[in-house]
Coordinates of N, CA and C in Angstrom, one line a residue:
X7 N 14.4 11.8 -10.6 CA 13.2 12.7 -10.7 C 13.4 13.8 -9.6
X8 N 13.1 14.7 -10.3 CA 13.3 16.1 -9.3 C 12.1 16.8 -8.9
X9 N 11.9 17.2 -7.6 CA 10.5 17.6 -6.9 C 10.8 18.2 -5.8
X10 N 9.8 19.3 -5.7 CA 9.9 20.7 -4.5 C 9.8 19.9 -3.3
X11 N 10.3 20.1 -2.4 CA 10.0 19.6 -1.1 C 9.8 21.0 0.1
X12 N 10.2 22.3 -0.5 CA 10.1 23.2 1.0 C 8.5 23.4 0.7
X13 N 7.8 23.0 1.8 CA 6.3 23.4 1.6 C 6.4 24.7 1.5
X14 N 6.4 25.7 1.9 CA 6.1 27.0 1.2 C 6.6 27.2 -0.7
X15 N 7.2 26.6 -1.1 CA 7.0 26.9 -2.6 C 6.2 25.8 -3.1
X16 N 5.9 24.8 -2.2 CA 5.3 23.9 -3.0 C 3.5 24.6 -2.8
X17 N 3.4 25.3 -1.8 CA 2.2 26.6 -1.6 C 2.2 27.5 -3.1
X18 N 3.5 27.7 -2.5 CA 3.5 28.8 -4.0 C 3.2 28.2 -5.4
X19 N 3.8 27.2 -5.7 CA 3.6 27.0 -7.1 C 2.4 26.1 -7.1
X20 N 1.5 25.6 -6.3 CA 0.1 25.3 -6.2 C -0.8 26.4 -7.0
X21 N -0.4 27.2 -6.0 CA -1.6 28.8 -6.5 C -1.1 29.2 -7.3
X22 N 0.1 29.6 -8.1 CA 0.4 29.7 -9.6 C -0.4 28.9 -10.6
X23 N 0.1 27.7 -10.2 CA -0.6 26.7 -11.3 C -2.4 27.2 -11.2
X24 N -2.9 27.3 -10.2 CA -4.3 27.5 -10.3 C -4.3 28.3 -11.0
X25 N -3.8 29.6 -10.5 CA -4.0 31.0 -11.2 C -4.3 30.7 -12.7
X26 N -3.3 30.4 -12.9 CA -3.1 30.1 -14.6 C -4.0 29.3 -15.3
X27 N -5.0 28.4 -14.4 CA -5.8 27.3 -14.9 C -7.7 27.4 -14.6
X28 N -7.1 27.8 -13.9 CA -8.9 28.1 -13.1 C -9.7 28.6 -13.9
X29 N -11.3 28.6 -14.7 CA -11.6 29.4 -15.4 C -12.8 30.3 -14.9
X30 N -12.1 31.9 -15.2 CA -13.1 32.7 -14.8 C -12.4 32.9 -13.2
X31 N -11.7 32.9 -12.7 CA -10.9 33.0 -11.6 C -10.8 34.2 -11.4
X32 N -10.7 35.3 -12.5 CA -9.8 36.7 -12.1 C -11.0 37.4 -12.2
X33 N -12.5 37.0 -12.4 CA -13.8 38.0 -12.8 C -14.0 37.5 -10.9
X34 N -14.0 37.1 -10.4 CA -13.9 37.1 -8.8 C -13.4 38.1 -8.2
X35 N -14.2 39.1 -7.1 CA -12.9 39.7 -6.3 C -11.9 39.2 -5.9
X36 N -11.0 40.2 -5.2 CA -9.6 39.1 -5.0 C -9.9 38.4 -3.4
X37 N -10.7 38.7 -2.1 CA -10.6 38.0 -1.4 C -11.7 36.5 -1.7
X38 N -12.4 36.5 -2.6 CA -13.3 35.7 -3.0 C -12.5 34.8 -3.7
X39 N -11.5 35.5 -4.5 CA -10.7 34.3 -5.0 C -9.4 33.7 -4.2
X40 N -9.3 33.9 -3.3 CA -8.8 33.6 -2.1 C -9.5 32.3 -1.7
X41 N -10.8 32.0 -1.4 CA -11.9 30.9 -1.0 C -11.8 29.8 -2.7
X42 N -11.5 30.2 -3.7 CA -12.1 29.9 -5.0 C -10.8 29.0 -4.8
X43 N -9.5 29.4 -4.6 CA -8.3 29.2 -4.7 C -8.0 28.2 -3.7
X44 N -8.5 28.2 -2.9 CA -8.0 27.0 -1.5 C -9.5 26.3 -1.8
X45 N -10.6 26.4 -2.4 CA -11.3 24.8 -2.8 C -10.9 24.2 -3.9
X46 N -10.4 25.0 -4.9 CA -10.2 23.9 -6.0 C -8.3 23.4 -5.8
X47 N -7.8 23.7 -4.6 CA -6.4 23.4 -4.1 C -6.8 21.8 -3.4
X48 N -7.7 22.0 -2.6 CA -8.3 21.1 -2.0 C -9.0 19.9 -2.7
X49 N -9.3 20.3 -3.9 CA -10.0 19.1 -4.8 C -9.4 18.2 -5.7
X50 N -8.0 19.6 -6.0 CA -7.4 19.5 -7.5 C -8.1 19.1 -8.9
X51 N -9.1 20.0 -8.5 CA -10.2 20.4 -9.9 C -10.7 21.3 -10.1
X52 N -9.8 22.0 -11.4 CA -10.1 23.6 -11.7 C -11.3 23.6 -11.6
X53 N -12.1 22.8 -12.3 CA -13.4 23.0 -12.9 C -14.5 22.8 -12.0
X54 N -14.0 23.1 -10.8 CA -14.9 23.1 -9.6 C -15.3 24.8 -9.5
X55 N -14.6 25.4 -9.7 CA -14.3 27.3 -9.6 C -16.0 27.5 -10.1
X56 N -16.4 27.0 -11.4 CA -17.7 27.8 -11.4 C -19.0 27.1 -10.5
X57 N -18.5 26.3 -9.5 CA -19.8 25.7 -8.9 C -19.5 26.8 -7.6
X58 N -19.1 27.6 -7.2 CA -18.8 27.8 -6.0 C -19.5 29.2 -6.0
X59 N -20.7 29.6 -4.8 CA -21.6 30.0 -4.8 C -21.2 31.2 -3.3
X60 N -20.7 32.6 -3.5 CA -20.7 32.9 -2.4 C -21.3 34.7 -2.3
X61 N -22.0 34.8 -1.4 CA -23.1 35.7 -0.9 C -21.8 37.0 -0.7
X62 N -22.8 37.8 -1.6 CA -22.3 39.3 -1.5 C -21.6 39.8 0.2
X63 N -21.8 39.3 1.2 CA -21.7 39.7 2.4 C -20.7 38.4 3.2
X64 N -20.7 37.6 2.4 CA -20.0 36.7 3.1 C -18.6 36.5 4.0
X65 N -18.2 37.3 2.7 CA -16.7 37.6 3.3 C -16.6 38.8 4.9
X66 N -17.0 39.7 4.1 CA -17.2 40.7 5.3 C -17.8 40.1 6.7
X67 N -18.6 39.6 6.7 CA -19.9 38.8 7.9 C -18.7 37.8 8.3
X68 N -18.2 37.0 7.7 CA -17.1 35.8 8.2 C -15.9 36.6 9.0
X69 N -15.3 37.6 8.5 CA -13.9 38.1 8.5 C -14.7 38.4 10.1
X70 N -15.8 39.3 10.1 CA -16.7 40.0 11.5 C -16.4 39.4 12.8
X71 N -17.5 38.0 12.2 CA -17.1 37.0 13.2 C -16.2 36.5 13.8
X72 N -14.8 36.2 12.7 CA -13.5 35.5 13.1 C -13.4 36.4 13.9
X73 N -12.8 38.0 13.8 CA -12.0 38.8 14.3 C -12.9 39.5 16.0
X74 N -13.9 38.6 15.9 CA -15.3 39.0 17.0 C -15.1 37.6 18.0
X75 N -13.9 36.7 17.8 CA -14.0 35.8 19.0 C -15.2 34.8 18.8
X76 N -16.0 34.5 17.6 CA -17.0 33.9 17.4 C -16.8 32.2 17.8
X77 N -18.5 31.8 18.1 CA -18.0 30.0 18.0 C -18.0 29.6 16.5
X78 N -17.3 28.4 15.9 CA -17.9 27.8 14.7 C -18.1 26.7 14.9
X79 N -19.3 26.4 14.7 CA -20.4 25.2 14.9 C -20.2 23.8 13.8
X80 N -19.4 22.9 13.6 CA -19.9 22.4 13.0 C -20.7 20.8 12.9
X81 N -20.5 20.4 11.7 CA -21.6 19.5 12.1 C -20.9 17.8 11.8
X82 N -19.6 17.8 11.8 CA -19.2 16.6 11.9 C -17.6 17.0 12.5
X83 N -16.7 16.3 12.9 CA -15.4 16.4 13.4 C -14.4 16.3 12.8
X84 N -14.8 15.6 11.4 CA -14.0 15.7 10.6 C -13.7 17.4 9.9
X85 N -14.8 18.3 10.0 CA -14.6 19.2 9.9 C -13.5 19.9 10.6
X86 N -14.0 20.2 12.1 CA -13.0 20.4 13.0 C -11.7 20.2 12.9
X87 N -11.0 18.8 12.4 CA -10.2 18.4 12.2 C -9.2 19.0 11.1
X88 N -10.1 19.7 10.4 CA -9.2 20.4 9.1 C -8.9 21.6 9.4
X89 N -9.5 22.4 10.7 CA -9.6 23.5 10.9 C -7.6 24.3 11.1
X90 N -7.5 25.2 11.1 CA -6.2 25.5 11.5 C -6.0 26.1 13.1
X91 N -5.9 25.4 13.5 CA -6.0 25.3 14.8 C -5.0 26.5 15.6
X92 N -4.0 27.0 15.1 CA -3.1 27.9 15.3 C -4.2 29.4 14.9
X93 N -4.7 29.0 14.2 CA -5.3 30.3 13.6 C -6.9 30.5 14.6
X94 N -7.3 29.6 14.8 CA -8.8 29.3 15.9 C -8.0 30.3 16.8
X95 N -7.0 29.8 17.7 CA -6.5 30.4 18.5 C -6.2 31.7 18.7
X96 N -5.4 32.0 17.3 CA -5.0 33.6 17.5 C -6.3 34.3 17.2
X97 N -7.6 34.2 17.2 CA -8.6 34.9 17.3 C -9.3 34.1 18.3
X98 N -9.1 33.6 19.6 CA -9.7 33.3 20.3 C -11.2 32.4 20.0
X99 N -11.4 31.9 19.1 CA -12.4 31.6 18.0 C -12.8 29.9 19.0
X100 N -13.8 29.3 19.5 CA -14.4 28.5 20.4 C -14.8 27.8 19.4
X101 N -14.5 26.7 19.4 CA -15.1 25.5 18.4 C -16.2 24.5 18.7
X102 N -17.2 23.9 18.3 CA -18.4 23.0 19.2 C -18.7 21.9 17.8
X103 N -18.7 20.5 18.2 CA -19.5 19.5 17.2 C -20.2 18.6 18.4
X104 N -21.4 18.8 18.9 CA -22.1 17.7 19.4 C -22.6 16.5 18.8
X105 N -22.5 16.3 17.3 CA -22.7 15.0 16.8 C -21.9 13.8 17.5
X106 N -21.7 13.2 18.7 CA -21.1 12.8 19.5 C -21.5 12.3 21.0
X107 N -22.3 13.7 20.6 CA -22.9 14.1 22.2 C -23.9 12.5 22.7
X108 N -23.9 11.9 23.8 CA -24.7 11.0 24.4 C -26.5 11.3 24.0
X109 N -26.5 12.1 24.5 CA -27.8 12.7 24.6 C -28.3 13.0 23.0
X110 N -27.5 13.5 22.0 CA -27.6 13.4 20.6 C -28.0 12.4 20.0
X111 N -26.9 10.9 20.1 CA -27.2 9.8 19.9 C -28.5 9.1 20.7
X112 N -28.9 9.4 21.8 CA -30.1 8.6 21.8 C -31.6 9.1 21.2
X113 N -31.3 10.7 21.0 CA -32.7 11.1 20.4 C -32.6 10.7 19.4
X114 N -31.4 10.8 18.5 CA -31.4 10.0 17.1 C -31.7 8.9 16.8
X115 N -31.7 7.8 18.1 CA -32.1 6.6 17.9 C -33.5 6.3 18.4
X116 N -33.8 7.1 19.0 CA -35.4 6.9 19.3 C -36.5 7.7 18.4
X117 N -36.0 8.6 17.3 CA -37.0 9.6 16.6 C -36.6 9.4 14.9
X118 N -35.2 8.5 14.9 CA -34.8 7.8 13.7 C -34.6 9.2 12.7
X119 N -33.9 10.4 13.7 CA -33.3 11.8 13.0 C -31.8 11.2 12.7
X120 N -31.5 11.9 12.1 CA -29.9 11.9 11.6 C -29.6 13.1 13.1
X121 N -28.2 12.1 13.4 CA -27.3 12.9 15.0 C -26.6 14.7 14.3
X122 N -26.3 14.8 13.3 CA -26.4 16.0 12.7 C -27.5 16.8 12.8
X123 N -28.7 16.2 12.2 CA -30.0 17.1 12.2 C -30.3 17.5 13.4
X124 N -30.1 16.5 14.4 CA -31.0 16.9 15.7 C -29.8 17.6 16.5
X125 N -28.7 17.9 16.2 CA -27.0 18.1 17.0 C -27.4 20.0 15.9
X126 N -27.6 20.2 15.6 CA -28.0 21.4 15.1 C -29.1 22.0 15.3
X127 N -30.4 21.3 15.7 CA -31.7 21.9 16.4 C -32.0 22.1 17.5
X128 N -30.5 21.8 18.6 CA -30.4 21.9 19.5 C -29.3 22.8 20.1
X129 N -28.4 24.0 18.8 CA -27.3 24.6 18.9 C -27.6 25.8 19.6
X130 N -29.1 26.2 18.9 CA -29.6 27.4 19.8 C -29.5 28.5 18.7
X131 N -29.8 29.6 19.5 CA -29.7 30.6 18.2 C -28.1 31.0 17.1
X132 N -27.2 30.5 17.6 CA -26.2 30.7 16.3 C -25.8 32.0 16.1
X133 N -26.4 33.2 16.7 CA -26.3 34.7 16.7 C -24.6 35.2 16.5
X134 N -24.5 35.5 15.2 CA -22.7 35.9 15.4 C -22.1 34.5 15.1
X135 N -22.4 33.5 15.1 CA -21.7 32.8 14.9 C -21.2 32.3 13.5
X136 N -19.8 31.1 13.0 CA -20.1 30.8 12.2 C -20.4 29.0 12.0
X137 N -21.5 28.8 11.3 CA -21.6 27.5 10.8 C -21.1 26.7 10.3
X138 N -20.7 25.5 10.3 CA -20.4 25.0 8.7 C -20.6 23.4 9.1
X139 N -21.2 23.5 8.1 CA -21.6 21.9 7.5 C -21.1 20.9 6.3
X140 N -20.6 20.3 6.4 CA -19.2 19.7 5.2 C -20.1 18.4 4.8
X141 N -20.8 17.7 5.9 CA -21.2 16.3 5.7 C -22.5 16.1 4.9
X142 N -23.3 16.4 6.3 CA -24.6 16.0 6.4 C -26.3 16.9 5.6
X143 N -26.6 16.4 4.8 CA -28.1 17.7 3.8 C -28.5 17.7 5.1
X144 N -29.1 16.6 5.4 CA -29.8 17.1 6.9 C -29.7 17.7 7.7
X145 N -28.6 18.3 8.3 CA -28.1 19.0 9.1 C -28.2 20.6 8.0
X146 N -27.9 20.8 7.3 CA -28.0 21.8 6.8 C -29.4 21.9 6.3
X147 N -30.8 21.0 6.0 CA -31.9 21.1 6.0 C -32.4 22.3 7.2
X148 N -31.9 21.9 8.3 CA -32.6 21.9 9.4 C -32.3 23.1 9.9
X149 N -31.4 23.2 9.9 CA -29.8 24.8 9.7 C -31.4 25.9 8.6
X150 N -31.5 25.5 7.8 CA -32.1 26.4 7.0 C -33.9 26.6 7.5
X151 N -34.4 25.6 7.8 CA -35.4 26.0 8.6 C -35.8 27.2 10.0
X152 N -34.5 26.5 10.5 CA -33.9 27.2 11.9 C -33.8 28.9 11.5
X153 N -33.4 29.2 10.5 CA -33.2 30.5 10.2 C -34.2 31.3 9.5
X154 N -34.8 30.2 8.7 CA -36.3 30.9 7.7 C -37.5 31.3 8.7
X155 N -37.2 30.7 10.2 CA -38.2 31.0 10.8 C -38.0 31.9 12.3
X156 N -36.5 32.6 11.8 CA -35.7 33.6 13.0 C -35.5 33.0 14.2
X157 N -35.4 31.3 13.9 CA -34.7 31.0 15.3 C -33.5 30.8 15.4
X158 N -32.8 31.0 14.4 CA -31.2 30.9 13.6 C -30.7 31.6 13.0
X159 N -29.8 32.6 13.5 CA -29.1 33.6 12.6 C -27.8 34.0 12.8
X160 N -27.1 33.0 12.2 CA -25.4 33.0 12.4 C -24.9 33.8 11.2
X161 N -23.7 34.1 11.3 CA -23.2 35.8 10.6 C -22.4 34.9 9.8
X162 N -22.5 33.4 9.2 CA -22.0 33.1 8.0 C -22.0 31.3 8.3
X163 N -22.9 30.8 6.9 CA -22.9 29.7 6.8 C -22.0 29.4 6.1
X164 N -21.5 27.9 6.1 CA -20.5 27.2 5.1 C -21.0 25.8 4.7
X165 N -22.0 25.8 3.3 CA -22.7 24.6 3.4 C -22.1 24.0 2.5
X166 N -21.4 22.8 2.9 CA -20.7 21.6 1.7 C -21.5 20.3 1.7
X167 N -22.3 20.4 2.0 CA -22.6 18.9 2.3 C -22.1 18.1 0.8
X168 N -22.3 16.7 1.2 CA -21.7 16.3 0.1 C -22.8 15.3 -0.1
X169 N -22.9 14.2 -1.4 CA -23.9 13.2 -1.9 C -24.8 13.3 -2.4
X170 N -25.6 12.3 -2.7 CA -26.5 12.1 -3.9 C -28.4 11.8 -3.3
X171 N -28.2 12.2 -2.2 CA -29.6 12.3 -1.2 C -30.0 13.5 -0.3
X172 N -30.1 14.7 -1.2 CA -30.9 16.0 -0.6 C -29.3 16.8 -0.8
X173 N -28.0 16.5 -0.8 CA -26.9 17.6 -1.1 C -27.5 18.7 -1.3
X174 N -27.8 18.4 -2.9 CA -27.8 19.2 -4.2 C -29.2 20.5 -3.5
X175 N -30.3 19.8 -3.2 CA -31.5 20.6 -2.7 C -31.4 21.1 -1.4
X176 N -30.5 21.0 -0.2 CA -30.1 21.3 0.8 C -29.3 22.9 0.3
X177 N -28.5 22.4 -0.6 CA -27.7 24.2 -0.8 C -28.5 25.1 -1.8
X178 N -29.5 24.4 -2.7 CA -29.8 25.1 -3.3 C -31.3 25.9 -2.5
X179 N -31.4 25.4 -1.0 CA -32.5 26.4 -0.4 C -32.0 27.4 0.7
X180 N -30.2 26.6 0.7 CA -30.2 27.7 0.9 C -29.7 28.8 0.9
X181 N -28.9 29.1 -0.4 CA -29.5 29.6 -1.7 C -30.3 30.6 -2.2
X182 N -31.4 30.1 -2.3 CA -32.9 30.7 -2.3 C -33.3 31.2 -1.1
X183 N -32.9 31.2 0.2 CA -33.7 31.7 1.2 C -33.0 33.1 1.4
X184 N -31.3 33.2 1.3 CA -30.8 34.3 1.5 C -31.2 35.6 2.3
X185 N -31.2 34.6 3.6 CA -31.3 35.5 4.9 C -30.2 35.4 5.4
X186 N -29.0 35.0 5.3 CA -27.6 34.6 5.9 C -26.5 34.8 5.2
X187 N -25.6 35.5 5.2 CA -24.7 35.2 4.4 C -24.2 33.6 4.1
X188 N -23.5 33.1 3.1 CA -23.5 32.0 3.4 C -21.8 31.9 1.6
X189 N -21.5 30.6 1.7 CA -20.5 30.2 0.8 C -20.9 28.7 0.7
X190 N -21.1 28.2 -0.3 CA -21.5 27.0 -0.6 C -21.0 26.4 -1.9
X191 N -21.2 25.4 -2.5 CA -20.7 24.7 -3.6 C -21.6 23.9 -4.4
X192 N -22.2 24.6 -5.7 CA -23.6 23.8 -6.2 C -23.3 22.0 -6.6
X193 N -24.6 21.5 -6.5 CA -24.5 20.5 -7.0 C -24.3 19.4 -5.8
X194 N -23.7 18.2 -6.3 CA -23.5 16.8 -5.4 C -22.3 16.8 -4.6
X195 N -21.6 17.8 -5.6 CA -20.4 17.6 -4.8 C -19.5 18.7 -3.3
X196 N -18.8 18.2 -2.5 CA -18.9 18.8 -1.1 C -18.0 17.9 -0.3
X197 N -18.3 18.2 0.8 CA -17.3 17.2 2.1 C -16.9 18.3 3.1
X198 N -16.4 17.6 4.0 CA -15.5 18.2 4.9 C -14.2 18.9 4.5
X199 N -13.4 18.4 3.9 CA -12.2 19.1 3.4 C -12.7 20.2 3.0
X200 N -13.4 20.3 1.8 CA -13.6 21.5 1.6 C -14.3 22.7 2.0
X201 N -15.2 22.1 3.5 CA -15.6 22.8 4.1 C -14.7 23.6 5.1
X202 N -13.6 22.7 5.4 CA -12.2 23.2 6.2 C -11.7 24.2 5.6
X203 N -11.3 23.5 4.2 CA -10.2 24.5 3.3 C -11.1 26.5 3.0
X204 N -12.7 26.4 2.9 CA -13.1 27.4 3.1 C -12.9 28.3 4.2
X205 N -13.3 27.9 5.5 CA -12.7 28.8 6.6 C -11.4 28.8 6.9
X206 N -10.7 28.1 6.4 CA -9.5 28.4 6.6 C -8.6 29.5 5.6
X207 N -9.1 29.5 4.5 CA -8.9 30.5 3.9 C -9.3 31.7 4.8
X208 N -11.0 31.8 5.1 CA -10.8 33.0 5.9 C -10.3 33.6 6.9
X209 N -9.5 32.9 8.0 CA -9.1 32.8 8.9 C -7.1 33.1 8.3
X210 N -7.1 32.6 7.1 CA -5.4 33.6 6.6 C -6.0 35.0 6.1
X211 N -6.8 35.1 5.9 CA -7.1 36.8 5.9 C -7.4 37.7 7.2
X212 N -5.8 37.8 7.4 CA -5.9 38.8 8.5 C -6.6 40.5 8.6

């Protein structure tokens, strides 16, 4: 059996194969299909392309921040973890997850919050920053409060949460509140990977 092994063509013939399969892929701008292209890479499900929800300004507002030294906040480490870490660097870009934090963990255990929800009500204003949330509805519940009431205004959300308990109504408010730029993915489905694989697309757009 014969199979590519130099990762750069196995890159290349990934995003061919997409190109060719994805539906509605090329009615996308091209740096939007850039983000469209590295989440359904990351899923290996074309038919993920029409859930993927992203704010006229997003790109521009994200690219701002990257190339502005910004922090990105997010809200589990597994996020972090996906991030491209060569790329964080060559834009000087400061990374923070307090779900971890001591002090996190015990308000969580004494007010019975999720360490997400309350590890984000305590980020501060977010001004210029970018967000992203891959895990937790709650944490992006709270994220959306934070900002509907101008105590939260980061220059680009990335809401994936993932599951079958507030997901789905977590992106879809916010969504509806569109005070933020933001990139999200409708419905139940989400995670960290593909909240990685989104900023990391924007982050190869030099």
């Amino acid at each position: 059996m014969k199979y590519i092994t130099h990762p750069g063509d196995i890159e290349r013939e990934s995003m061919a194969i997409i190109e060719r399969n994805t539906p509605g892929l090329a009615n996308w701008p091209v740096m939007e299909q850039a983000i469209v292209k590295r989440i359904v890479h990351t899923t290996g499900d074309f038919n993920i392309a029409p859930l993927v929800k992203i704010h006229p300004r997003a790109v521009a507002s994200g690219l701002k921040a990257i190339h502005q030294g910004c922090t990105v906040f997010t809200d589990v480490n597994m996020v972090l973890a996906g991030l491209n870490k060569k790329k964080l660097a060559q834009f000087g870009i400061r990374t923070a997850c307090r779900i971890s934090d001591p002090d996190i963990a015990a308000e969580a255990a004494r007010t019975g919050r999720t360490r997400a929800m309350i590890a984000i009500q305590r980020a501060g204003t977010l001004t210029g920053d970018i967000v992203i949330i891959g895990n937790a509805p709650t944490a992006l519940f709270a994220l959306c409060k934070l900002i509907d009431t101008g105590a939260a205004r980061p220059a680009l959300v990335i809401g994936t949460p993932v599951g079958f308990v507030g997901a789905s109504e977590s992106k879809e408010l916010l969504v509806a509140l569109d005070k933020v730029p933001y990139i999200t993915v409708a419905g139940t489905r989400g995670g960290s990977t593909i909240a990685a694989a989104i900023m990391n697309a924007l982050l190869y757009m030099e």
